[in-house]
Coordinates of C-alpha atoms and ligand atoms in Angstrom, one line a residue:
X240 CA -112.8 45.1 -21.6
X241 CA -111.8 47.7 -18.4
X242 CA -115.3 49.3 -19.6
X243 CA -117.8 46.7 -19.9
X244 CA -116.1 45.3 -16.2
X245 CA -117.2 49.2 -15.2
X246 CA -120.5 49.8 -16.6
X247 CA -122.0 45.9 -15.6
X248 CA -121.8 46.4 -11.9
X249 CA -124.7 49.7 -12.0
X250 CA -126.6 47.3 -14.8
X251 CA -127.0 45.0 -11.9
X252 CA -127.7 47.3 -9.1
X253 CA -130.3 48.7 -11.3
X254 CA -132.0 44.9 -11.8
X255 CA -131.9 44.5 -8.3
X256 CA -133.5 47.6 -7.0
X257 CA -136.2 46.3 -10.0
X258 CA -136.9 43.1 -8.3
X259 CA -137.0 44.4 -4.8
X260 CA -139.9 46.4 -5.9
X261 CA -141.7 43.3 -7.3
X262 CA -141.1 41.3 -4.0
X263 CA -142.6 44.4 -2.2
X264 CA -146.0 44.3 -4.0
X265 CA -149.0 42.6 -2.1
X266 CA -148.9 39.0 -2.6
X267 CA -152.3 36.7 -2.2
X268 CA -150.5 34.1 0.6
X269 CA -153.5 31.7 -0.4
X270 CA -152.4 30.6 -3.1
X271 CA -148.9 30.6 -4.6
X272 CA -147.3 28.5 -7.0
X273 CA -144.6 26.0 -5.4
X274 CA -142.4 26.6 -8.4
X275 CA -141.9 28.2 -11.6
X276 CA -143.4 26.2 -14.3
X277 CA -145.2 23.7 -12.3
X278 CA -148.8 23.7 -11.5
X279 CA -148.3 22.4 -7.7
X280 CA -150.0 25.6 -5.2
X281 CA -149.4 26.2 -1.7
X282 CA -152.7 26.9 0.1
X283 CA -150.7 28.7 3.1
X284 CA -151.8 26.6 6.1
X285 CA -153.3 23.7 4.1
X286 CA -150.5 22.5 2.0
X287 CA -149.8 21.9 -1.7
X288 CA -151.7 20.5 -4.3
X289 CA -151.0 19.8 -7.9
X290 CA -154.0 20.5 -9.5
X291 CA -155.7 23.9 -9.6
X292 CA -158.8 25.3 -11.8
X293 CA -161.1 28.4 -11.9
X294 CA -164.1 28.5 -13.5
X295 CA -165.8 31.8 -14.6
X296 CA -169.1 32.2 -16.2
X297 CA -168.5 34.7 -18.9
X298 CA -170.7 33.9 -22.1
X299 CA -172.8 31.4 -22.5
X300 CA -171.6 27.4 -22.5
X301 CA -170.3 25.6 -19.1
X302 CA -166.4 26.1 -18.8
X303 CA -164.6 23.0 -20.0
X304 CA -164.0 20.6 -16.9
X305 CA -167.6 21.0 -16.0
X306 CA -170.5 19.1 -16.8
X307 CA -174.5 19.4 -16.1
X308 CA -176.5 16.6 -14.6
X309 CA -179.1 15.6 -16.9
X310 CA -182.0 13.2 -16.0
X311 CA -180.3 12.1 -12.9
X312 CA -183.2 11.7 -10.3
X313 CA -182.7 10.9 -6.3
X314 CA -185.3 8.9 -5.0
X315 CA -185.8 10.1 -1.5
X316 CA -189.2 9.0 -1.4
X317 CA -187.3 5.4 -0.4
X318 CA -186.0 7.4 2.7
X319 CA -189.4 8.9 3.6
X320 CA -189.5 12.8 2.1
X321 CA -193.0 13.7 0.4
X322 CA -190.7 14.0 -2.9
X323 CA -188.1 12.8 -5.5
X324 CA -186.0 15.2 -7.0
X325 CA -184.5 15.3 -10.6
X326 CA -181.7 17.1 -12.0
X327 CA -182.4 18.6 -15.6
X328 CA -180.0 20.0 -17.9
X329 CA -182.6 22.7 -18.4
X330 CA -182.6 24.4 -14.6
X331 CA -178.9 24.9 -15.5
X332 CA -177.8 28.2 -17.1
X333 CA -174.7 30.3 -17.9
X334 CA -176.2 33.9 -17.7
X335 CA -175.0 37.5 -17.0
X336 CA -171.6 36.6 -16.0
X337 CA -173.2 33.5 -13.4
X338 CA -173.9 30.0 -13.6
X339 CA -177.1 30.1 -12.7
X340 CA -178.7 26.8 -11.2
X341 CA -182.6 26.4 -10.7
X342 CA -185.3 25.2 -8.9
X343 CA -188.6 26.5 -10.8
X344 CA -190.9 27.4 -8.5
X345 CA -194.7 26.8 -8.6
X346 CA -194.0 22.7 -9.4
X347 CA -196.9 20.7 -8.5
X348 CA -194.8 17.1 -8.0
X349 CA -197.9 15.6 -6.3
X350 CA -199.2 15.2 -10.3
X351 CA -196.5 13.7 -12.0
X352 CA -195.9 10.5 -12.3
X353 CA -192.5 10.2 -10.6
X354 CA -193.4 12.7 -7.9
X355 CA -190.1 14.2 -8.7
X356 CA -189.1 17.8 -8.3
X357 CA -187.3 19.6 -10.8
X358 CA -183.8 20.7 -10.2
X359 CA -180.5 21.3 -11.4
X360 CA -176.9 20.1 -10.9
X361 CA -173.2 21.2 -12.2
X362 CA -170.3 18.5 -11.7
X363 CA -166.7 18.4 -12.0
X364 CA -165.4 16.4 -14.9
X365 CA -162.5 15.0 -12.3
X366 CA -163.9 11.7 -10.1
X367 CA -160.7 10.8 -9.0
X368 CA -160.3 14.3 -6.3
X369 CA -158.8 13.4 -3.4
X370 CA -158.3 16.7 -1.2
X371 CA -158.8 19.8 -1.8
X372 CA -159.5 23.9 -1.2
X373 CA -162.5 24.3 -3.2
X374 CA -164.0 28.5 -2.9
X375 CA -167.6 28.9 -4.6
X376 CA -168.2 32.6 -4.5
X377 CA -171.8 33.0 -5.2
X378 CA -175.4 34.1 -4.3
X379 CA -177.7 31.9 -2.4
X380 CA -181.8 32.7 -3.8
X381 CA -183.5 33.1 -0.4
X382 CA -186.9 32.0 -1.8
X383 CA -188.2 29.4 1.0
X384 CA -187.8 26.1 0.4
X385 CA -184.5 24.5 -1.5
X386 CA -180.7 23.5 -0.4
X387 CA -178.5 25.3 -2.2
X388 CA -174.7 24.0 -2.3
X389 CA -171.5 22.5 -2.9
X390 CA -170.7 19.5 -1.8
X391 CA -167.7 16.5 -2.1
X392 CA -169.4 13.2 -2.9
X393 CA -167.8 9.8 -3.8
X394 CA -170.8 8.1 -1.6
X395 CA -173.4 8.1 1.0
X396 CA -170.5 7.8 3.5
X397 CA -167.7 9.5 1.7
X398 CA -169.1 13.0 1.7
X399 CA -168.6 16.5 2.5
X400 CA -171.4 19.3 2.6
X401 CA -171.8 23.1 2.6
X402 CA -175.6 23.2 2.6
X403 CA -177.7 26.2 2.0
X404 CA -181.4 25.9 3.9
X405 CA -183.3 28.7 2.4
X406 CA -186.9 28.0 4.2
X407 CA -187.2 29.5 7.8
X408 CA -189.8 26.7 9.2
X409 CA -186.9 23.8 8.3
X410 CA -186.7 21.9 11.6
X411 CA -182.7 21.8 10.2
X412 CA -182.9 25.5 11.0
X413 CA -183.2 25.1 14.2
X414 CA -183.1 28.9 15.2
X415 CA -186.0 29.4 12.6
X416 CA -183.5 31.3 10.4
X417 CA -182.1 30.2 7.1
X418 CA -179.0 28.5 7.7
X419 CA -175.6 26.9 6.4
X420 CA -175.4 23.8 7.6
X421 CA -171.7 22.3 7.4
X422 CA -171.4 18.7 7.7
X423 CA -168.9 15.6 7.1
X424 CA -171.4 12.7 6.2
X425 CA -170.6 9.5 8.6
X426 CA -168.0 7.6 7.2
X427 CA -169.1 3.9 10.1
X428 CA -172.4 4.3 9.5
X429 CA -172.8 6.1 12.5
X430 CA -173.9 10.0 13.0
X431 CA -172.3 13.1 10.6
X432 CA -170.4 15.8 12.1
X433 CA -172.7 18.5 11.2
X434 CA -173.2 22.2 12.7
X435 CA -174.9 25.4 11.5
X436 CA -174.1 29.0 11.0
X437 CA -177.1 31.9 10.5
X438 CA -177.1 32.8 7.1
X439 CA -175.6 36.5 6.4
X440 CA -178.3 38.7 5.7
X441 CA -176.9 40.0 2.5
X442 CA -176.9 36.1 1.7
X443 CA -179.4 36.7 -1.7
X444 CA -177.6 40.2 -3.1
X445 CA -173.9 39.6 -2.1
X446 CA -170.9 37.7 -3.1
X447 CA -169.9 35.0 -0.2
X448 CA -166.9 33.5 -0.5
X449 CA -167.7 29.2 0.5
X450 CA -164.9 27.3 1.2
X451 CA -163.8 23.8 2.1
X452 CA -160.4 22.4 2.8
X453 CA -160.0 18.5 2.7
X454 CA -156.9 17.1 3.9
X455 CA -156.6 13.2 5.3
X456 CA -156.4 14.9 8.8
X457 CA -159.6 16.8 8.5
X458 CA -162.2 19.3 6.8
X459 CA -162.5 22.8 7.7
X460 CA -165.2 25.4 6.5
X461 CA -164.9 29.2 5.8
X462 CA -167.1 31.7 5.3
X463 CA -165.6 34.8 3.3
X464 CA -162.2 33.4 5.0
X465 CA -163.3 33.3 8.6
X466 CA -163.4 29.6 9.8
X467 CA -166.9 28.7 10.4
X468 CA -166.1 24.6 11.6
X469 CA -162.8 22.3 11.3
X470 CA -163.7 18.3 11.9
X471 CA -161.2 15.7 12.5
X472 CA -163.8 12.8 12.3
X473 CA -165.8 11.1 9.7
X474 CA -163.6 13.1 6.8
X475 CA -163.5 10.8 3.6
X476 CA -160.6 9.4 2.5
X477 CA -161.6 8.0 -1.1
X478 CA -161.3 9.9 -4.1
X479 CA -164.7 11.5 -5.8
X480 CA -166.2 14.4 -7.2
X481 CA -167.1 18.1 -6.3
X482 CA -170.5 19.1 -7.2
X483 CA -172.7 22.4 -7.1
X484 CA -176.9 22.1 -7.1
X485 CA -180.0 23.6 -5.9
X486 CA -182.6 20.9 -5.3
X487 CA -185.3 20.2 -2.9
X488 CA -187.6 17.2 -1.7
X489 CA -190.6 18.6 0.3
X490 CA -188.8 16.9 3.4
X491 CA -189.7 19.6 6.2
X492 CA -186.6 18.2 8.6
X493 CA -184.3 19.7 5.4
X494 CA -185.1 21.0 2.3
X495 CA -189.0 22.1 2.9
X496 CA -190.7 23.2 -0.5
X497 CA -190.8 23.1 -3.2
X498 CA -190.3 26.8 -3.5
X499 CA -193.7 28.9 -4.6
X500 CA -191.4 30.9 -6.7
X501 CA -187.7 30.3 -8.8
X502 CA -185.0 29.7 -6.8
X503 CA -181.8 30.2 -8.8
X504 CA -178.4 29.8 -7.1
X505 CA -175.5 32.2 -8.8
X506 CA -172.2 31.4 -8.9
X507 CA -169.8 33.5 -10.0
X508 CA -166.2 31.9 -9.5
X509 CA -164.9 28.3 -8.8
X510 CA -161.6 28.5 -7.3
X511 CA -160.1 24.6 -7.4
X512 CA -156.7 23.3 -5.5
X513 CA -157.0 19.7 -5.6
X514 CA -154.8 16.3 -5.9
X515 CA -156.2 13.8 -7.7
X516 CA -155.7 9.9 -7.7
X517 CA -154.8 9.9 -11.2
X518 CA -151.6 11.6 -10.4
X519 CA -151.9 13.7 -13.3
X520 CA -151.3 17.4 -12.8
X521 CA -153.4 20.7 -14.5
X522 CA -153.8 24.3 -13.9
X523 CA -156.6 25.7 -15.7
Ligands
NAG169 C1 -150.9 16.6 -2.8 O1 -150.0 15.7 -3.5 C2 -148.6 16.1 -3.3 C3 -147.8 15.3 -4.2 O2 -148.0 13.9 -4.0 C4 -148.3 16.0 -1.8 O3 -146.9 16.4 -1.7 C5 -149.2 16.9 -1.0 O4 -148.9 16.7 0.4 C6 -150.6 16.5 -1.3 N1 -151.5 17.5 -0.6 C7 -152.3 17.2 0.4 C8 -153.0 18.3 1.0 O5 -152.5 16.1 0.8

């Protein structure tokens, strides 16, 4: 007994000196878990959610929680573009490590029948997200003429945009260079809270980190972690869904095109911290 008493004190000085070191490594302060065994984060500055997924693109199928639109067409003709546009399973890939989302370029949407323009369109499984930190890290294809995003949508008025403009003669760009446009869609019926940033010009070899918190007070944007916009007004309050596309409607106040060559989007990592309406909880 007198032994054990003597040898357990050095045990636990030697334990501790083990978990000071493990305290003293670099921690990522974006994104910790609340506590052990629970999938609740803490996005410092943001707050905690209980939800949380990443997507990679290793392989070749969609990650699990995704889904691809298919045959889903938008009919902006109705709101005056030159063009519909249609989402096709077949403009979505997962390639080299990316998902890889397409417009094919060279369309000639005047000759068919719906005037529609092919495009593609990744979704999350989850309609019930209600706030979030969503990070797409990807490459934006600089061939004129498409939006390339990601974007909250529940509806027309509940809606929240990182928007890509990759054509230099869009009257959206309005310093004649491509552009990320970063916008809260109105929520009365009244105007959206929009601004723009220049485009890096690395935008179409290089990795950008895009980024949107949504909290009930507001929505803020971040480019590569440097705050691009924060709104207070017009941010939605009803649960949707997050969506990624690349699409375009010949509309020279937006998307111009379509594009005379492909125009494929990468993404290479989805980072997800979300609450949902559902209440249920996941970390993926
Ligand atoms: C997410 O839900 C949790 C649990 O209800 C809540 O404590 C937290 O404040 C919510 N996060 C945000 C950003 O609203």
């Amino acid at each position: 007994m007198f032994c054990f008493s003597s040898i357990l004190p050095s045990l636990l000085l030697t334990l501790g000196a083990g978990v000071e070191v493990a305290h003293a490594l670099p921690r990522n302060t974006l994104d910790q878990r609340a506590a052990a065994g629970s999938c609740s984060r803490y996005v410092a500055g943001v707050g905690t959610f209980t939800n949380s997924a990443t997507y990679t693109f290793a392989g070749s199928a969609l990650p699990a929680g995704l889904h691809v639109s298919d045959g889903v067409e938008i009919k902006d003709r109705n709101n005056g573009a030159p063009y519909n546009h249609i989402f096709k399973a077949s403009n979505v890939a997962v390639k080299d490590g990316y998902l890889q989302v397409k417009v094919p370029g060279g369309q000639n949407p005047g000759s068919s029948s719906d005037y529609a323009i092919s495009a593609g369109e990744v979704f999350t499984d989850d309609s019930g997200i209600l706030y979030a930190s969503v990070r797409t890290h990807a490459i934006f294809s600089t061939v004129p003429g498409t939006v390339q995003g990601t974007f909250f949508y529940k509806s027309d008025t509940q809606e929240i945009d990182i928007e890509y403009l990759s054509d230099p003669t869009s009257q959206a760009n309005t310093g004649g260079q491509p552009s990320i446009h970063w916008t809260n869609q109105p929520t009365n019926g009244g105007q959206s809270t929009t601004s723009l940033t220049v485009a890096p010009a690395n935008i179409g070899t290089v990795e950008h980190e895009y980024r949107v918190d949504w909290t009930k007070g507001y929505t803020a944007f971040y480019l590569d972690g440097v705050l691009q916009k924060k709104y207070t007004v017009n941010v939605p309050s009803q649960p949707g869904t997050w969506l990624w596309n690349n699409w375009a409607n010949g509309d020279k106040a937006w998307s111009a095109g379509p594009p005379a060559k492909d125009s494929v989007m990468k993404v290479r990592k989805i980072e997800m911290y979300y609450n949902t309406t559902s209440g249920a909880t996941s970390c993926t």
